[in-house]
PDB file of C-alpha atoms in Angstrom:
ATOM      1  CA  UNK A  82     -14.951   9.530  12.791  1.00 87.00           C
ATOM      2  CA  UNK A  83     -18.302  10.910  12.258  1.00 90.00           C
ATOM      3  CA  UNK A  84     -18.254  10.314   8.000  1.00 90.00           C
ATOM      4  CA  UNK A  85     -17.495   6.096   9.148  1.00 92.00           C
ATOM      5  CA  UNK A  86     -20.389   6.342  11.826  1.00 90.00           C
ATOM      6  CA  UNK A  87     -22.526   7.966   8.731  1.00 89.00           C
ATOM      7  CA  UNK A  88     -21.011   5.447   6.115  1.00 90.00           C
ATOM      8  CA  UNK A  89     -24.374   4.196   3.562  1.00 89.00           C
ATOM      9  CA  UNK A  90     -22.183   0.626   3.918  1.00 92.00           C
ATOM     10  CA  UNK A  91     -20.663  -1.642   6.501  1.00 95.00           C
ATOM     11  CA  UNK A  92     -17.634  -1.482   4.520  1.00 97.00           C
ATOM     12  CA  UNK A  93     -14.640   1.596   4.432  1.00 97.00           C
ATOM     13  CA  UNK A  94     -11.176   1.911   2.737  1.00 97.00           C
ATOM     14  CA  UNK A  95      -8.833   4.174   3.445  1.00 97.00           C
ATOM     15  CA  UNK A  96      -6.661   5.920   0.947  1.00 96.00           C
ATOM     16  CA  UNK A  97      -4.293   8.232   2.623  1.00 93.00           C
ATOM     17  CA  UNK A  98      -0.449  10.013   1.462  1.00 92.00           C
ATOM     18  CA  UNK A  99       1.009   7.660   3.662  1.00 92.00           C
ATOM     19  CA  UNK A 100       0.583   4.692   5.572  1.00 94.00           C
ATOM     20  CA  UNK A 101      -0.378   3.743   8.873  1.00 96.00           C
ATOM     21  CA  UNK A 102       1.669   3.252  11.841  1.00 95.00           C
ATOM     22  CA  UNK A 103       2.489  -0.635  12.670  1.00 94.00           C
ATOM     23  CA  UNK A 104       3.602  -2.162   9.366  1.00 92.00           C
ATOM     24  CA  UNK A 105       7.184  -2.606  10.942  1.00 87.00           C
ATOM     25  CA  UNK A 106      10.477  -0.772  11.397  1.00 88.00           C
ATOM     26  CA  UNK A 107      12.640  -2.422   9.352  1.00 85.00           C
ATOM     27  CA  UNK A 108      13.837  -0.076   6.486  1.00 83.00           C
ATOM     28  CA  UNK A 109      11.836  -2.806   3.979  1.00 86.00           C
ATOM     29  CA  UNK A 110       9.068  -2.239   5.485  1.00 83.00           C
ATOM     30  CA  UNK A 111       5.858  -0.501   4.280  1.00 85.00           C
ATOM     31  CA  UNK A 112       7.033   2.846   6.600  1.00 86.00           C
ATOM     32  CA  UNK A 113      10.181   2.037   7.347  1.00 83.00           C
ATOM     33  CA  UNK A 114      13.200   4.642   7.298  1.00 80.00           C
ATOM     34  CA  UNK A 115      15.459   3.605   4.861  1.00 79.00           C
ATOM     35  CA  UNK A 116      17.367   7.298   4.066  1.00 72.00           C
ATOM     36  CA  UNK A 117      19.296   9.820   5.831  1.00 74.00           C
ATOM     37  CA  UNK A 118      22.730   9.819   8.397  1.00 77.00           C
ATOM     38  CA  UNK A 119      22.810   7.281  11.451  1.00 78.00           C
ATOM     39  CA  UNK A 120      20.500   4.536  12.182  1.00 80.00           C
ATOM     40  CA  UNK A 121      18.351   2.799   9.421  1.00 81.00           C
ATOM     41  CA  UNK A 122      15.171   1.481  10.451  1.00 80.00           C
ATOM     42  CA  UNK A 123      11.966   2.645  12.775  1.00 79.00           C
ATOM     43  CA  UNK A 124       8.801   2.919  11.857  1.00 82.00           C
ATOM     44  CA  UNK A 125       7.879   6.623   9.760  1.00 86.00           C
ATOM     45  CA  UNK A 126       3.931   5.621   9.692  1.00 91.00           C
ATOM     46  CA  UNK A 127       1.265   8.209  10.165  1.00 94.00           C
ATOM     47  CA  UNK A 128      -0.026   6.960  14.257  1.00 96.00           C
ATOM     48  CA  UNK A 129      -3.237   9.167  13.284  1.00 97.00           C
ATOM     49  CA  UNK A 130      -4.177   7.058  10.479  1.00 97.00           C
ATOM     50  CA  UNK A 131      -3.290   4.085  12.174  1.00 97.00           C
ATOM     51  CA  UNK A 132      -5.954   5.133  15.223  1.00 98.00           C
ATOM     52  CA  UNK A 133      -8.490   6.019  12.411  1.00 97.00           C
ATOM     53  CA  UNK A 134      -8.277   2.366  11.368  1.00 98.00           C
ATOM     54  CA  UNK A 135      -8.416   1.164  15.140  1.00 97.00           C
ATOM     55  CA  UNK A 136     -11.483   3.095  15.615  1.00 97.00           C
ATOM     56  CA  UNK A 137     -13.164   2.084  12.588  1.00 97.00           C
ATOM     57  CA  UNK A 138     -12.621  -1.803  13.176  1.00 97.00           C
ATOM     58  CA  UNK A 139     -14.108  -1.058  16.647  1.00 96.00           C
ATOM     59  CA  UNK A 140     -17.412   0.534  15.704  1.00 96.00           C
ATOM     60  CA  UNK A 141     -17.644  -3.029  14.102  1.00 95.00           C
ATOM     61  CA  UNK A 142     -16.836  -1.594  10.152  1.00 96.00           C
ATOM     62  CA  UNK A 143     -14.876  -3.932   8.324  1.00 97.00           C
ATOM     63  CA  UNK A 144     -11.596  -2.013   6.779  1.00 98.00           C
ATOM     64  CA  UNK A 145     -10.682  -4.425   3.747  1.00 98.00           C
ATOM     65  CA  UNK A 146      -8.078  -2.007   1.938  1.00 98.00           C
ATOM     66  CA  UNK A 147      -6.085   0.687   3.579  1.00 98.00           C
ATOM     67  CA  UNK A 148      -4.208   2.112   0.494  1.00 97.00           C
ATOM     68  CA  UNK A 149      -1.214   5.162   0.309  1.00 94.00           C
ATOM     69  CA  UNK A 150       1.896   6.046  -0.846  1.00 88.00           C
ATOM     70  CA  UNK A 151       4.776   8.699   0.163  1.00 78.00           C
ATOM     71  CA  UNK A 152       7.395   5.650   0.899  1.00 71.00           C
ATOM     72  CA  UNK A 153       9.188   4.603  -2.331  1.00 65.00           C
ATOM     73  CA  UNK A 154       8.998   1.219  -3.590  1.00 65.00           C
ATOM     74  CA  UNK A 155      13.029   1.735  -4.367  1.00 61.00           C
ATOM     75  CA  UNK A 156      15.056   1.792  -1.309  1.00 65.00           C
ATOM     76  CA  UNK A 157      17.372   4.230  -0.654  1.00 61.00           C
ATOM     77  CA  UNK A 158      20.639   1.838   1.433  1.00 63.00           C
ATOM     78  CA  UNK A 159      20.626  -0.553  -1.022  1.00 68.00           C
ATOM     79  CA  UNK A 160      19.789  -1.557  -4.579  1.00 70.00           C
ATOM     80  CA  UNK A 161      19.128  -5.529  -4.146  1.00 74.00           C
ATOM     81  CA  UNK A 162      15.883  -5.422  -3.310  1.00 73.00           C
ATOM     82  CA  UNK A 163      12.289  -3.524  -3.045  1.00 79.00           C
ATOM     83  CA  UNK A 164      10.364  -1.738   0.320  1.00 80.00           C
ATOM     84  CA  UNK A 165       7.535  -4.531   0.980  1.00 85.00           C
ATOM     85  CA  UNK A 166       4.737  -3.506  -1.318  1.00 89.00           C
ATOM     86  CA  UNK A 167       1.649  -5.050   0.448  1.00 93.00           C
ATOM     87  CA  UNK A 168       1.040  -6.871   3.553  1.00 94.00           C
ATOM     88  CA  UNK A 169      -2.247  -8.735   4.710  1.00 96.00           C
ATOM     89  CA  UNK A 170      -2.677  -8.464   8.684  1.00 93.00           C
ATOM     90  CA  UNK A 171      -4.350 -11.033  10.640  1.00 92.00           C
ATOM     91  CA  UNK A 172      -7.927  -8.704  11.084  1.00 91.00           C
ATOM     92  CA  UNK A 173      -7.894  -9.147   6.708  1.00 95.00           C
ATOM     93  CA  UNK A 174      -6.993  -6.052   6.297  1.00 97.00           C
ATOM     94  CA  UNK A 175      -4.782  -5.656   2.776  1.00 97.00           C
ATOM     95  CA  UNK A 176      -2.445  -2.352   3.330  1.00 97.00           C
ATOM     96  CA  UNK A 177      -0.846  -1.469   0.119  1.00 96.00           C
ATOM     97  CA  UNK A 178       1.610   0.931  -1.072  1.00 94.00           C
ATOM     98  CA  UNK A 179       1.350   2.286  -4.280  1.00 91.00           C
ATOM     99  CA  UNK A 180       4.243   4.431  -4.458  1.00 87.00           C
ATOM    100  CA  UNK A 181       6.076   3.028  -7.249  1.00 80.00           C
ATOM    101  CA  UNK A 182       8.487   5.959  -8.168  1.00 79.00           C
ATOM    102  CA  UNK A 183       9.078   6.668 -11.182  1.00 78.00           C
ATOM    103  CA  UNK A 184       5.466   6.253 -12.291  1.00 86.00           C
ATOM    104  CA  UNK A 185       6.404   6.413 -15.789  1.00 86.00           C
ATOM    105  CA  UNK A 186       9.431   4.442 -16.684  1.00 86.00           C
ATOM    106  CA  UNK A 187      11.249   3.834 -20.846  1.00 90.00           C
ATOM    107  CA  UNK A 188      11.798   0.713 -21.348  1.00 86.00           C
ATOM    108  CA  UNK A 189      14.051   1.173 -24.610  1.00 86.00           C
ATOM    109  CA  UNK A 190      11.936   4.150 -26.274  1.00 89.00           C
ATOM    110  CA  UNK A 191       8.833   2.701 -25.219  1.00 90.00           C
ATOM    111  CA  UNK A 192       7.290   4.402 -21.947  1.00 94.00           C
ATOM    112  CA  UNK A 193       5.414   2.089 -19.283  1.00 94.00           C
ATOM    113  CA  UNK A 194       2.699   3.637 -16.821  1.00 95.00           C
ATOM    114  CA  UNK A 195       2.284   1.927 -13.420  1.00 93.00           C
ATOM    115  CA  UNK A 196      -0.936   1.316 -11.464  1.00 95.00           C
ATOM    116  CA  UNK A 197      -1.988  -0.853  -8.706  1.00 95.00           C
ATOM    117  CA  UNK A 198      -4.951  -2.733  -9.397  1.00 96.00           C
ATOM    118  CA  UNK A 199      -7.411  -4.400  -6.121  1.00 97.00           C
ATOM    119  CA  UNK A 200     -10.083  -7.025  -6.845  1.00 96.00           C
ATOM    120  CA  UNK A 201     -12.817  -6.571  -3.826  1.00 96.00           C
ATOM    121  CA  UNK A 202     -15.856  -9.101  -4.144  1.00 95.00           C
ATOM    122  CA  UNK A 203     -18.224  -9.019  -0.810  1.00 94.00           C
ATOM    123  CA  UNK A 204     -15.872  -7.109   1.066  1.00 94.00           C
ATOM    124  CA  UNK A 205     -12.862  -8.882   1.359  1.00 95.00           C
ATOM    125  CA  UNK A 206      -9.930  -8.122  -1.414  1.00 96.00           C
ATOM    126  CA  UNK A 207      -9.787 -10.916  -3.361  1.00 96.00           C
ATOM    127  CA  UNK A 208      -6.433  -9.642  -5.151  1.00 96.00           C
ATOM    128  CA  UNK A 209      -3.922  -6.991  -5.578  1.00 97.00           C
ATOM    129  CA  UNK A 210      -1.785  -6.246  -8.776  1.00 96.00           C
ATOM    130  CA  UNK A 211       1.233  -3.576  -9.381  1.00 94.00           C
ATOM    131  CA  UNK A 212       0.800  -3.503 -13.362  1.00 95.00           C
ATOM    132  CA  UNK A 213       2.795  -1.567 -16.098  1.00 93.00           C
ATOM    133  CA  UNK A 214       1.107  -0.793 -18.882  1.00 95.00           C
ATOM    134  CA  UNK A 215       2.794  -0.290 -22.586  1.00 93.00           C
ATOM    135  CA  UNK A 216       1.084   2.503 -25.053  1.00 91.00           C
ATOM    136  CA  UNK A 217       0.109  -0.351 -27.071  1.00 91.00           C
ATOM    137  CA  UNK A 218      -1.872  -1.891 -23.901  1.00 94.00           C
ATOM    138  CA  UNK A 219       0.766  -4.501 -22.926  1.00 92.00           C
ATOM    139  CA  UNK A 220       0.336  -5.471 -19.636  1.00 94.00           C
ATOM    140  CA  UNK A 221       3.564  -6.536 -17.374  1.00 93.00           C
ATOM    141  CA  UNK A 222       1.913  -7.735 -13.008  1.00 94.00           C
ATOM    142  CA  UNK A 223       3.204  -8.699 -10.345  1.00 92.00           C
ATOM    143  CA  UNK A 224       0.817 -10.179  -7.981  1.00 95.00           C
ATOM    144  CA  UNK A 225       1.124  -9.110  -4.434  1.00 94.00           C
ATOM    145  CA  UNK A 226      -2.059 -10.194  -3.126  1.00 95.00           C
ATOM    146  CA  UNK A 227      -2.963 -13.563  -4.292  1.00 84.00           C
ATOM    147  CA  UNK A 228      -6.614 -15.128  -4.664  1.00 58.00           C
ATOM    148  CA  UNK A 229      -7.577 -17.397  -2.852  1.00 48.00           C
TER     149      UNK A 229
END
């Protein structure tokens, strides 16, 4: 915690393998368990993270973006859906999960790259973008933040 107390700004993201814990324990959910034998569900976030985050908000930082990956966007007990990609909490926090697995996909001989995109303006995330991109610079978003 010493690097936030030494933080030049008011203002710290987190970017970590994988996400906090907190976001639900439902196996759509950011860290939820959605593989393996037995029961589906409870939450697989990191608690560490999440106390890192707890900590920060207390020394009176504000944590706009908390950003990782490790939990596949594709879930594992069923194909008609998607793990939820980002979720706002009520302290304006944006938490977003950028594992979108494969990161390369061919979309009839024609490969697409995926990246997440966040818009910050005066510290607050203003929006939040999963893109594909084409070789020729065709761009295909889905918006999971919205502005406002």
């Amino acid at each position: 915690m010493a690097s936030v107390e030494a933080a030049a700004h008011n203002t710290v993201i987190f970017l970590g393998h994988c996400g906090p814990h907190g976001l639900g324990d439902r196996p759509e959910d950011p860290c939820g368990k959605d593989w393996g034998r037995g029961r589906l569900g409870g939450d697989y976030g990191d608690p560490d993270l999440a106390d890192a985050i707890a900590h920060t908000q207390i020394m009176g930082k504000n944590v706009p973006l908390v950003a990782f990956g490790h939990m596949h966007h594709a879930l594992r007990h069923r194909t008609d859906g998607e793990r939820v990609k980002a979720i706002m909490n009520e302290d304006k926090t944006l938490y977003l999960n950028a594992a979108s697995v494969p990161r390369i996909r061919d979309k009839n001989g024609d490969p697409q790259y995926n990246f997440s995109l966040v818009s910050l303006s005066q510290g607050k995330i203003r929006q939040a973008k999963s893109i594909w991109v084409t070789q020729n610079m065709e761009i295909q978003e889905e918006i999971l933040y919205p502005s406002p």
